[in-house]
Amino acid sequence: MWFFKNEQIKDEELQAVLNVGIYAPSPNDQAWHFKVIQNRELLAWLNCEAKEIVKQYKPLKELANNEGFNIFYEVPTVILVSGEEAIAIESDCAAATQNMLLAAEPIGLGYAGLVLCWWLLVARGLKNI
C-alpha cells in the first residue's frame, strides 16, 4: 500500500520536475503535453469517471467497485503526460516521464503509475482537462 502526503507541493518543486520533463530526448519535436491538476474537485470527478469506465472490464471490475479506492491515491497534484499523434509518441512520453520521476525522487516527491487514467482519456476523449 502506498501512502502520500496530503499537502500541496511547492511551486518551485513542480516547476523543477516539469523542466526536466521538457528536456527529455524526442525525435518528434517534443510532441508531449503535461497537464498539471491540483483542483481536488476535478481529481474527484476524474476518479469517479475512470472507475465507471473500467467497471465493464472483468479484471478491473472489483477494483472499480471499491468505494475506498482512489485512482490518484488522494494526492493533491497529478501530472498527466500525453502526446500528439506521432511515430513512437509513447516512447517520447515515457522518456519525459522518466526524467520527471528521476527529478522528483531526490526532492522527496512520490510517484504512482496511473494506468486507469489512460482508460479515462481514451474512452471519454478528455483532451481538454
PDB file of C-alpha atoms in Angstrom, residues 11-21 100 103 107:
ATOM      1  CA  ASP A  11       5.612  25.661  -6.996  1.00  0.00           C
ATOM      2  CA  GLU A  12       9.392  25.542  -7.404  1.00  0.00           C
ATOM      3  CA  GLU A  13       9.379  21.745  -6.929  1.00  0.00           C
ATOM      4  CA  LEU A  14       6.659  21.344  -9.527  1.00  0.00           C
ATOM      5  CA  GLN A  15       8.490  23.605 -11.968  1.00  0.00           C
ATOM      6  CA  ALA A  16      11.763  21.718 -11.451  1.00  0.00           C
ATOM      7  CA  VAL A  17      10.049  18.401 -12.239  1.00  0.00           C
ATOM      8  CA  LEU A  18       8.309  19.803 -15.328  1.00  0.00           C
ATOM      9  CA  ASN A  19      11.514  21.400 -16.599  1.00  0.00           C
ATOM     10  CA  VAL A  20      13.420  18.116 -16.704  1.00  0.00           C
ATOM     11  CA  GLY A  21      10.460  16.501 -18.480  1.00  0.00           C
ATOM     12  CA  MET A 100      10.399  13.724 -14.188  1.00  0.00           C
ATOM     13  CA  ALA A 103      13.954  14.574 -10.663  1.00  0.00           C
ATOM     14  CA  ILE A 107      13.408  16.120  -3.547  1.00  0.00           C
TER      15      ILE A 107
END
